[in-house]
PDB file of C-alpha atoms in Angstrom:
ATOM      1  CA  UNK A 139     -91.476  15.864   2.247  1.00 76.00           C
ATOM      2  CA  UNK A 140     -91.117  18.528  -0.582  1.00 90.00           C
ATOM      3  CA  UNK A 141     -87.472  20.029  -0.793  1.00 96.00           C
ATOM      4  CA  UNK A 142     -87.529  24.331  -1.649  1.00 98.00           C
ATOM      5  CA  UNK A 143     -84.000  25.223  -3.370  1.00 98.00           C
ATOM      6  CA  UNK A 144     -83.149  28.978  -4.178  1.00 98.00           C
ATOM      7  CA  UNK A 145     -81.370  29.181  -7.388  1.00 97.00           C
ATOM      8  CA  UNK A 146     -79.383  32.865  -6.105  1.00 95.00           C
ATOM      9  CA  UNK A 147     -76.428  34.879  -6.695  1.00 92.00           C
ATOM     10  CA  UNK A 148     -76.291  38.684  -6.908  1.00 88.00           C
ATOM     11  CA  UNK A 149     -74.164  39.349 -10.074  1.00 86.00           C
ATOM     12  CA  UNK A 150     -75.814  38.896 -13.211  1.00 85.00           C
ATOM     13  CA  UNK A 151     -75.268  36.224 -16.561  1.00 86.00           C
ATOM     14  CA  UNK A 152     -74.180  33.483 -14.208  1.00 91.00           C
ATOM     15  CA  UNK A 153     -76.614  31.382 -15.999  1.00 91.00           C
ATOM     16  CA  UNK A 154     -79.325  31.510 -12.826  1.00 94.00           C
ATOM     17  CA  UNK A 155     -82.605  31.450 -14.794  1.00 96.00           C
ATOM     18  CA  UNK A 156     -81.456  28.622 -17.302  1.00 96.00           C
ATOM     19  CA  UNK A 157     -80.552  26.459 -14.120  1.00 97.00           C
ATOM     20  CA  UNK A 158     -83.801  27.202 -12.709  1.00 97.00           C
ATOM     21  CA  UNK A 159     -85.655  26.524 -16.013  1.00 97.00           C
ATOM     22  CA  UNK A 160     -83.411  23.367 -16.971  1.00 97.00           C
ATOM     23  CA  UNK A 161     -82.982  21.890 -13.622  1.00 98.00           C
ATOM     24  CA  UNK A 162     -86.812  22.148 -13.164  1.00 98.00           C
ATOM     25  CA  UNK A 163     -87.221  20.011 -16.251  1.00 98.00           C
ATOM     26  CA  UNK A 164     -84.764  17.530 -15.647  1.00 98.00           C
ATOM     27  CA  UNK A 165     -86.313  17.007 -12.482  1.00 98.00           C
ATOM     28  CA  UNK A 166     -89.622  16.790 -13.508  1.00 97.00           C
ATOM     29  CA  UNK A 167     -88.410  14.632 -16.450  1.00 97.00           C
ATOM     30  CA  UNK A 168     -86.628  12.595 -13.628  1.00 97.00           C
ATOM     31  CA  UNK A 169     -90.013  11.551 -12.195  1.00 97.00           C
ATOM     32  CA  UNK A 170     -90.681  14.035  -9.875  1.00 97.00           C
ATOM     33  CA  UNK A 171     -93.221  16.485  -9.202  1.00 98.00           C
ATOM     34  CA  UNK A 172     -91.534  20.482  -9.148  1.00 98.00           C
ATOM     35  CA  UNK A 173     -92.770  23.532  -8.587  1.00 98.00           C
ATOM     36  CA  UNK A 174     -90.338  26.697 -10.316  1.00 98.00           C
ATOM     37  CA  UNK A 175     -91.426  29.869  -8.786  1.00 98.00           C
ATOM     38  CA  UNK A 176     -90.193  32.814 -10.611  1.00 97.00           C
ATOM     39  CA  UNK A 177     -89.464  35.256  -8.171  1.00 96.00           C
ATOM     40  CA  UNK A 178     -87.643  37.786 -10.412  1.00 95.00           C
ATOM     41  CA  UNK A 179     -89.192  40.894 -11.885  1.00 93.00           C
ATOM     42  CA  UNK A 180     -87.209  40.471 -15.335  1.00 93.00           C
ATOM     43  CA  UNK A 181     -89.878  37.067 -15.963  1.00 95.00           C
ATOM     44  CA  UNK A 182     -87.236  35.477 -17.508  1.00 95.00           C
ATOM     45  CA  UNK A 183     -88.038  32.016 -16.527  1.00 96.00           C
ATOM     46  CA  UNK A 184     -91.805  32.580 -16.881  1.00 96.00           C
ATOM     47  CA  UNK A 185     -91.137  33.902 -20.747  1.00 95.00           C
ATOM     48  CA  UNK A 186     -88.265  30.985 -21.346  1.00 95.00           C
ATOM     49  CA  UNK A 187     -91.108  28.583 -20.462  1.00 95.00           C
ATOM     50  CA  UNK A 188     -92.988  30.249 -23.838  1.00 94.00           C
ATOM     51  CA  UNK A 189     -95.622  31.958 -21.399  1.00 96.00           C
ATOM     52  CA  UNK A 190     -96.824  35.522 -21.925  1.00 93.00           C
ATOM     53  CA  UNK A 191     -94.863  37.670 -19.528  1.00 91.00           C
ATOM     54  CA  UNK A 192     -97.849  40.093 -19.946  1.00 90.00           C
ATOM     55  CA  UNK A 193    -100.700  37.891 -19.552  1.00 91.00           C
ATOM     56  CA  UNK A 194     -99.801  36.449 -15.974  1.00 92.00           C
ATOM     57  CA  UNK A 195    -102.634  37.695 -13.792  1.00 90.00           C
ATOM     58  CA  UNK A 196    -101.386  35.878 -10.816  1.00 94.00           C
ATOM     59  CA  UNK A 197     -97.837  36.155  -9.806  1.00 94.00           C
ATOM     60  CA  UNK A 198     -95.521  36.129  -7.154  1.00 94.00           C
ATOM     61  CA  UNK A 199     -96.594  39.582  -6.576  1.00 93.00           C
ATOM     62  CA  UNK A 200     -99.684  38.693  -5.434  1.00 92.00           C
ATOM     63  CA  UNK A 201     -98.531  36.034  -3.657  1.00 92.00           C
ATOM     64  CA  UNK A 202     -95.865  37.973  -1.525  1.00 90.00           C
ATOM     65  CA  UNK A 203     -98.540  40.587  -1.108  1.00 86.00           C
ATOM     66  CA  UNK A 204    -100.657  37.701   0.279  1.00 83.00           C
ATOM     67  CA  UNK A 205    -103.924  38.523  -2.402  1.00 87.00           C
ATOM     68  CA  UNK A 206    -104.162  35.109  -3.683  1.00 91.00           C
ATOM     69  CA  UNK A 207    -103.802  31.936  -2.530  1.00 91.00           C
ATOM     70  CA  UNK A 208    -101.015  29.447  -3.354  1.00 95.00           C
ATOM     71  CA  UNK A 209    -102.865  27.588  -5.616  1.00 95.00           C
ATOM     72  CA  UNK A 210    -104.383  30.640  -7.481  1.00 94.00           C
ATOM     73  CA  UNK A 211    -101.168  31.338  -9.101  1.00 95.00           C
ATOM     74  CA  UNK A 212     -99.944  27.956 -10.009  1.00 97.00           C
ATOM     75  CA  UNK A 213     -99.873  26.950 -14.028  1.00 96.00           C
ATOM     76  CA  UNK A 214     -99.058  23.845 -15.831  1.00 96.00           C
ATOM     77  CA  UNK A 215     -96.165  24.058 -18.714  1.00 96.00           C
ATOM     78  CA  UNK A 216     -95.918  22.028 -21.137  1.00 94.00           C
ATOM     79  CA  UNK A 217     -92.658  19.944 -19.490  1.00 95.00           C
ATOM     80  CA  UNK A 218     -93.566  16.797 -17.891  1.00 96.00           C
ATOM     81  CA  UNK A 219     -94.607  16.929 -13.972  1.00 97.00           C
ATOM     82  CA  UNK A 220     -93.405  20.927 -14.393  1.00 98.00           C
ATOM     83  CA  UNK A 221     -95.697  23.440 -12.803  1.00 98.00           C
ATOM     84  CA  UNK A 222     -94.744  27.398 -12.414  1.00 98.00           C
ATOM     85  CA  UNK A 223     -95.829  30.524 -10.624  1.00 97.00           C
ATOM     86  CA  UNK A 224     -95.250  33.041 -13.253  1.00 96.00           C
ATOM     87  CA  UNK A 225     -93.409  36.557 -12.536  1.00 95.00           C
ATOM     88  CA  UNK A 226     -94.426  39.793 -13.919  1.00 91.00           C
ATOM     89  CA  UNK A 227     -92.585  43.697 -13.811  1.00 90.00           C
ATOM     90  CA  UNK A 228     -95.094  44.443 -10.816  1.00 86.00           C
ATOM     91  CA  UNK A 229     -92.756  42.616  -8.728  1.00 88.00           C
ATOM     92  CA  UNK A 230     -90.310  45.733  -8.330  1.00 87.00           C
ATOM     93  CA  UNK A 231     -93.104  47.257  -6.629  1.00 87.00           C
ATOM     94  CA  UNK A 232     -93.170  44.411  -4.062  1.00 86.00           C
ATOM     95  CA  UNK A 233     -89.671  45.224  -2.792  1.00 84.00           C
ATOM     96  CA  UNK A 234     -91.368  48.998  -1.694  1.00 85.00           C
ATOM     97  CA  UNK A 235     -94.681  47.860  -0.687  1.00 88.00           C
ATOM     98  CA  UNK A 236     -93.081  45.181   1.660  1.00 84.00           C
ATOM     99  CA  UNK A 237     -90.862  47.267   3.902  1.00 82.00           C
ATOM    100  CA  UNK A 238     -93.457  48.080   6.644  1.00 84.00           C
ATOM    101  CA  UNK A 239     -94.758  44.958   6.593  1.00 86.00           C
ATOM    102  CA  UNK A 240     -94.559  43.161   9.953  1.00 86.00           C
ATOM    103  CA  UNK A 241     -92.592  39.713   8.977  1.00 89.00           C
ATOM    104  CA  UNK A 242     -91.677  40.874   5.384  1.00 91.00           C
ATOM    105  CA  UNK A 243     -89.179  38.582   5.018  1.00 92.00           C
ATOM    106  CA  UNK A 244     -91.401  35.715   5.791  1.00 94.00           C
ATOM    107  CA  UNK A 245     -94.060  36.287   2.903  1.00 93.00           C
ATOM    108  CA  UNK A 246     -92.981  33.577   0.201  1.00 95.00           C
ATOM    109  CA  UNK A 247     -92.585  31.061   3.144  1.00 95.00           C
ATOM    110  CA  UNK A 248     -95.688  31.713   4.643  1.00 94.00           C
ATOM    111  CA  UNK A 249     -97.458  31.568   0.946  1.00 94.00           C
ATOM    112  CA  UNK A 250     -95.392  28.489  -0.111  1.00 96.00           C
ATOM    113  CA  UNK A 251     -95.703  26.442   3.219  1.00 95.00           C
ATOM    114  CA  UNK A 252     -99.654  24.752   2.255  1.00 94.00           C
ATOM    115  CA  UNK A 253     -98.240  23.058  -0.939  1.00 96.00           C
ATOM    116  CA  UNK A 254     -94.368  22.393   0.150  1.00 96.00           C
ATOM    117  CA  UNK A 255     -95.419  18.386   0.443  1.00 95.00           C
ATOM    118  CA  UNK A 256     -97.715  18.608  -2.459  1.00 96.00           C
ATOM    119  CA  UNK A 257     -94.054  18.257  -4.882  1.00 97.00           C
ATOM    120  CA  UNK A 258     -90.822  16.872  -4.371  1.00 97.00           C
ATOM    121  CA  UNK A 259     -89.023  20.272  -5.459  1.00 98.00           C
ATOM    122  CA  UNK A 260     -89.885  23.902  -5.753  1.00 98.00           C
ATOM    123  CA  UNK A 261     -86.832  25.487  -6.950  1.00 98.00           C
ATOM    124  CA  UNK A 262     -87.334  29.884  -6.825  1.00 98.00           C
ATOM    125  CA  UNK A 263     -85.257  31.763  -9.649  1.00 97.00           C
ATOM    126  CA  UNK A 264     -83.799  34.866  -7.758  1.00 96.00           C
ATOM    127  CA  UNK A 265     -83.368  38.189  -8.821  1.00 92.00           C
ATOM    128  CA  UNK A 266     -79.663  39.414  -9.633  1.00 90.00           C
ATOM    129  CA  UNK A 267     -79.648  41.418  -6.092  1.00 87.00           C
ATOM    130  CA  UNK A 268     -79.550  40.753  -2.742  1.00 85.00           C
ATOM    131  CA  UNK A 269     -83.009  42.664  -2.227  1.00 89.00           C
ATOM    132  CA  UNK A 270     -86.483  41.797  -0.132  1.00 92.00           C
ATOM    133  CA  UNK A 271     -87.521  39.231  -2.482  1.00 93.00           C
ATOM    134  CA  UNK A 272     -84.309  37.352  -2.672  1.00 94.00           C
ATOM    135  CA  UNK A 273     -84.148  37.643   1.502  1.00 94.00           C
ATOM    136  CA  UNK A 274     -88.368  36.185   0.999  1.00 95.00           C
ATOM    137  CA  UNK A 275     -86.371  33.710  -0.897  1.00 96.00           C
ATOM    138  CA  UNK A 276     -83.520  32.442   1.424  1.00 96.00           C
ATOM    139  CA  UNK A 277     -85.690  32.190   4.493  1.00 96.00           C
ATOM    140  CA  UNK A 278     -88.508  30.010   2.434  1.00 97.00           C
ATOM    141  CA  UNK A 279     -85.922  27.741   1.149  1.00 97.00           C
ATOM    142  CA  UNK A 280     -84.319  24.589   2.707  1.00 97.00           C
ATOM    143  CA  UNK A 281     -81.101  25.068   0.735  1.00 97.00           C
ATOM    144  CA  UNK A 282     -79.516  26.930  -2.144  1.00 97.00           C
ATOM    145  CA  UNK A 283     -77.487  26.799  -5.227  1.00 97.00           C
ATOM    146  CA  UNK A 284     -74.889  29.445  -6.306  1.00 96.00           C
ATOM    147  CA  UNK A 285     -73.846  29.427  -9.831  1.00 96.00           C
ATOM    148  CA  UNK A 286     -71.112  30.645 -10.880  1.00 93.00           C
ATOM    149  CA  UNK A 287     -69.329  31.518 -14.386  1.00 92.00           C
ATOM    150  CA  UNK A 288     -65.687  29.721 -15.343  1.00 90.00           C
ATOM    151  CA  UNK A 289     -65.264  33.600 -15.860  1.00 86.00           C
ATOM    152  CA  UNK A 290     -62.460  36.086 -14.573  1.00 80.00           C
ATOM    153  CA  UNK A 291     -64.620  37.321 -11.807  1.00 82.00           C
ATOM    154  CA  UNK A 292     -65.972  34.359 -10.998  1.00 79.00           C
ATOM    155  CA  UNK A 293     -65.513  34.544  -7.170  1.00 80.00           C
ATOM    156  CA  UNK A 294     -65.839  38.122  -6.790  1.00 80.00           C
ATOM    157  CA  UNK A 295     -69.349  39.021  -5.119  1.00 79.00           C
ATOM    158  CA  UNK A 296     -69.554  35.386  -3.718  1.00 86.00           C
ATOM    159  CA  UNK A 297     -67.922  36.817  -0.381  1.00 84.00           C
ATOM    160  CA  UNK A 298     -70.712  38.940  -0.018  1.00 85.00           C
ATOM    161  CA  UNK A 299     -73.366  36.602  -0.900  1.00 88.00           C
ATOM    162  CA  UNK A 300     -72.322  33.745   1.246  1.00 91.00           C
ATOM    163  CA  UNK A 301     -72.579  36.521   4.253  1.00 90.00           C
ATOM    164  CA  UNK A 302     -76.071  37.357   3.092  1.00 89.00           C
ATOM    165  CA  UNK A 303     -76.914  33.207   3.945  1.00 93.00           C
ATOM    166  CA  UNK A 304     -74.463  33.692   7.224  1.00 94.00           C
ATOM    167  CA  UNK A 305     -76.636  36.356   8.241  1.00 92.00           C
ATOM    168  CA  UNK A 306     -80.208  34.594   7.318  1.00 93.00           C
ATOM    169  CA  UNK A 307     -79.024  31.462   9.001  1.00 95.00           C
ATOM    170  CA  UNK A 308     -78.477  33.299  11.820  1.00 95.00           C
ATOM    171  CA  UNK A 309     -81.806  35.250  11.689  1.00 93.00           C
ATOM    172  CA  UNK A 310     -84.306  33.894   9.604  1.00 94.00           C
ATOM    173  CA  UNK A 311     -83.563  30.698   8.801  1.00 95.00           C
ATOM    174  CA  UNK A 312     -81.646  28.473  10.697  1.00 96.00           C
ATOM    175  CA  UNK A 313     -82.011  25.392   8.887  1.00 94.00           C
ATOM    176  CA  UNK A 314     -80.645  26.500   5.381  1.00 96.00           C
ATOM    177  CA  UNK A 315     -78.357  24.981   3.591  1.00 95.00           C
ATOM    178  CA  UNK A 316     -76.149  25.269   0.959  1.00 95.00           C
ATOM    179  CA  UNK A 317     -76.960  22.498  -2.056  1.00 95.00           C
ATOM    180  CA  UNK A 318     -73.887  23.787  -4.045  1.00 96.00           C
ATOM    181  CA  UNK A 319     -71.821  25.577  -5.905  1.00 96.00           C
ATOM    182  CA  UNK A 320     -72.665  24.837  -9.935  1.00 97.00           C
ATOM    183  CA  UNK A 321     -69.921  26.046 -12.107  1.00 96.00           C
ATOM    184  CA  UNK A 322     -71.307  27.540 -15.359  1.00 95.00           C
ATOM    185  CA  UNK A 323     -70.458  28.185 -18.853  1.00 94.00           C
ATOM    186  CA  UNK A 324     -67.564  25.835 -18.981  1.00 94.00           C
ATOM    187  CA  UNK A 325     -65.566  25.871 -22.201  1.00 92.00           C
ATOM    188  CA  UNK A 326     -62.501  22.946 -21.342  1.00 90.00           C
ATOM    189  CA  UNK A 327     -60.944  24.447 -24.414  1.00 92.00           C
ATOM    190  CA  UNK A 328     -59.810  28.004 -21.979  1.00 90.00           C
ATOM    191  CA  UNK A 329     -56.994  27.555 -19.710  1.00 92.00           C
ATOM    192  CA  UNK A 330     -59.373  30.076 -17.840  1.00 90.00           C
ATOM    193  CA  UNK A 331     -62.111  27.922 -17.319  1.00 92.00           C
ATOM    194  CA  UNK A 332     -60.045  25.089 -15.875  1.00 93.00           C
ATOM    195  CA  UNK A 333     -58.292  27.691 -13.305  1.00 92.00           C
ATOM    196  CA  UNK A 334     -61.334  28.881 -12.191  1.00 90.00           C
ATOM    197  CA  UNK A 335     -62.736  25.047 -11.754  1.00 93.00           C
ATOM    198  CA  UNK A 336     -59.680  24.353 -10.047  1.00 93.00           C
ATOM    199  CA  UNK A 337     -59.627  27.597  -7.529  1.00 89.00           C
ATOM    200  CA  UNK A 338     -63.766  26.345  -6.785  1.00 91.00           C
ATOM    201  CA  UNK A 339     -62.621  23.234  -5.472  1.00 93.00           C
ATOM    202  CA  UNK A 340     -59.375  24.379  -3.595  1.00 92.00           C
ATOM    203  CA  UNK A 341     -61.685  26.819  -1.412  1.00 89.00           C
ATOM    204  CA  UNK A 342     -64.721  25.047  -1.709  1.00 92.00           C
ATOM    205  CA  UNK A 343     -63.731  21.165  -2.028  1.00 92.00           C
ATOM    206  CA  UNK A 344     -67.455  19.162  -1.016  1.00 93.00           C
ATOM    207  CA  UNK A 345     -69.295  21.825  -1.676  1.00 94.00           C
ATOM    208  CA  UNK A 346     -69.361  22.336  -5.529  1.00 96.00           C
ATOM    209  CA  UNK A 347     -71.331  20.056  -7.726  1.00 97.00           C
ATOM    210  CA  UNK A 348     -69.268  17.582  -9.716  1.00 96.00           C
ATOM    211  CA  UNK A 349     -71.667  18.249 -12.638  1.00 97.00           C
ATOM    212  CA  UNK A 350     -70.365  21.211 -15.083  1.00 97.00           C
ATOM    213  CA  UNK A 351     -72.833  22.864 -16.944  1.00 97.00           C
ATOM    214  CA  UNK A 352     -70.848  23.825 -20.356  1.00 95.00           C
ATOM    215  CA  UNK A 353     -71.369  26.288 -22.420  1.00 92.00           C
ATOM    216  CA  UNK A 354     -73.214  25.381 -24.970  1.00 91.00           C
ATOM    217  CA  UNK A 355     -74.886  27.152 -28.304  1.00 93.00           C
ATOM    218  CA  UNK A 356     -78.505  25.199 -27.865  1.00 95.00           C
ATOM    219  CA  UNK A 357     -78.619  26.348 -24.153  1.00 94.00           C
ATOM    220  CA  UNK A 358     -78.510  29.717 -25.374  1.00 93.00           C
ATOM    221  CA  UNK A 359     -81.105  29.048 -28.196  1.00 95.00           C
ATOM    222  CA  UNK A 360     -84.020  27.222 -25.918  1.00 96.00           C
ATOM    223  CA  UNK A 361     -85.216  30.491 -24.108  1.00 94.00           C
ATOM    224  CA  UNK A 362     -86.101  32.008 -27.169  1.00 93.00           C
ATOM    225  CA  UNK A 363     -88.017  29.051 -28.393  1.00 95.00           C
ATOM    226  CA  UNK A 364     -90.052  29.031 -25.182  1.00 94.00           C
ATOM    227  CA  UNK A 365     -88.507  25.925 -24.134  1.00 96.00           C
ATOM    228  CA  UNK A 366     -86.505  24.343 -21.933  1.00 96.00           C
ATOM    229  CA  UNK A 367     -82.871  22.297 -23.077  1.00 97.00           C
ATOM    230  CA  UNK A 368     -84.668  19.248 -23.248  1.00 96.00           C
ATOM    231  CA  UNK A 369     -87.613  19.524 -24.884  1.00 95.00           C
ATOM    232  CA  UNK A 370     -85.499  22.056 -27.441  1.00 96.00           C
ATOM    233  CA  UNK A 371     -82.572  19.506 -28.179  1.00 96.00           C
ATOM    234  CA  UNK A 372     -82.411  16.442 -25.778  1.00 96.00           C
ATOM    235  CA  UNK A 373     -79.334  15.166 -27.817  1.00 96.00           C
ATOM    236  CA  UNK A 374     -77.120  18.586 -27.021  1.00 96.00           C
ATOM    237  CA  UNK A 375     -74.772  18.582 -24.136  1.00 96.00           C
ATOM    238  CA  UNK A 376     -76.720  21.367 -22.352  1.00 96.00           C
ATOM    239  CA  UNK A 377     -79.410  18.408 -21.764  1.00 97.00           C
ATOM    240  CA  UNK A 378     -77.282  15.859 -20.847  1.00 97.00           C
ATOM    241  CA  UNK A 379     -75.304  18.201 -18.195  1.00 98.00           C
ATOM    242  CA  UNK A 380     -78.838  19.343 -16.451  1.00 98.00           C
ATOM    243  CA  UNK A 381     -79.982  15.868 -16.570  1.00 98.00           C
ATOM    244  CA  UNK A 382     -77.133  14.831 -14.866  1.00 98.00           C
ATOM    245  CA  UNK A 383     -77.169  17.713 -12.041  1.00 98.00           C
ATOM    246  CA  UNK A 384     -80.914  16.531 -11.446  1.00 98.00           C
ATOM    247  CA  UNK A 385     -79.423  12.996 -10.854  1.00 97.00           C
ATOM    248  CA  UNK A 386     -77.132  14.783  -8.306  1.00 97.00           C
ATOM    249  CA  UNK A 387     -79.537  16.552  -6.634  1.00 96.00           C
ATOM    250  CA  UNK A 388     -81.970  13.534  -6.463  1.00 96.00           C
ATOM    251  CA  UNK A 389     -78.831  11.165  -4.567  1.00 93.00           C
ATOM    252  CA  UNK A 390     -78.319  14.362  -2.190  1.00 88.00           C
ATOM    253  CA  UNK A 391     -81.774  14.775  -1.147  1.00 85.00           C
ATOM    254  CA  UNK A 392     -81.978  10.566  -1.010  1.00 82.00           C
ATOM    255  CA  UNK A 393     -78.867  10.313   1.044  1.00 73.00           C
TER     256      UNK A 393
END
């Protein structure tokens, strides 16, 4: 039974698309089979996977708009047991074209739902909003992860965004979940970092992953290599802390 997780959080540089990309590799180098859709117009995790942005033919565009089938828009990377459905710019359109659409926000899950049990993951890199395609996003998902800088502002926005899931729960999606919290771009070095850690777990206790992604220079470096952590530098600690958040989701989903 294949697991969809939502990689979302409306502000910006909280280190969404190099979750998505590293988690999806860590799984996949894990042993299992994943599926990263990117469903954010910027391409960032199709481009950070060293594919042509402007070659991609067959997107999630055309899969939200229902032209293609599922399996039209699927592409092997070069990561182990990694597959992706690129993104592309036309996806702003799909925000527009969508709104008088009867079901709009059911379109990814209705597109995703004849290959859910063909992997054991398809994690979907949101945009930085809380728009139509990240709403296509929450209701095809089983669960999601919110990362979150060891930054100043760290909580601010998250208010908003856990009433976005409240209000999808409630309905389109009954059934999802929240995976996590993922605190990124830890630096144990900033009395900063280590309040904000420590204010996560006072509100959020259970719900925050004890894995800390840290910030690390290699991290940074992969995207524009066209790779993920791993295959870029499996020694740095970017590599080892994604590794280790796969092995955390892995027990979850066991449990």
């Amino acid at each position: 039974m294949g697991k969809i997780i939502a990689i979302a959080n409306q502000k910006g540089g909280v280190g969404k698309t190099t979750t998505a990309v590293n988690l999806a590799a860590a799984l996949g180098i894990l042993e299992k089979k994943v599926l990263l859709v990117d469903a954010d117009p910027q391409a960032n995790a199709t481009s950070g996977l060293g594919f042509d942005v402007n070659e991609q033919k067959q997107t999630t565009y055309q899969l939200l708009e229902h032209s293609i089938n599922v399996t039209d828009a699927i592409i092997p990377t070069q990561s182990p047991n990694l597959s992706l459905i690129p993104s592309h710019i036309d996806l702003v359109a799909a925000e527009i074209e969508l709104v008088d659409k009867d079901k709009r926000e059911f379109m990814l899950r209705h597109a995703l739902d004849p290959i859910k049990n063909d992997y054991d993951y398809i994690l979907i890199d949101c945009a930085p909003s809380l728009g139509l395609i990240t709403l296509n996003a929450l209701t095809a998902a089983d669960a999601v992860i919110i990362p979150i800088q060891c930054e100043y502002f760290a909580l601010e926005g998250l208010g908003k965004l856990l009433n976005t899931i409240k209000s999808v729960q409630k309905v389109h999606n009954p059934n999802l979940d929240i995976e996590g919290l993922l605190l990124t771009m830890y630096d144990s070095r900033l009395r900063l970092s280590n309040q904000v850690v420590e204010e996560v777990n006072k509100h959020f206790g259970k719900m925050v992953f004890k894995t800390l992604i840290q910030r690390n220079i290699r991290l940074s470096e992969a995207p524009s290599y066209g790779e993920n952590i791993i295959a870029y530098d499996a020694t740095s600690k970017g590599a080892e802390n994604y590794l280790s958040l796969g092995n955390e989701i892995i027990k979850k989903t066991s449990n």
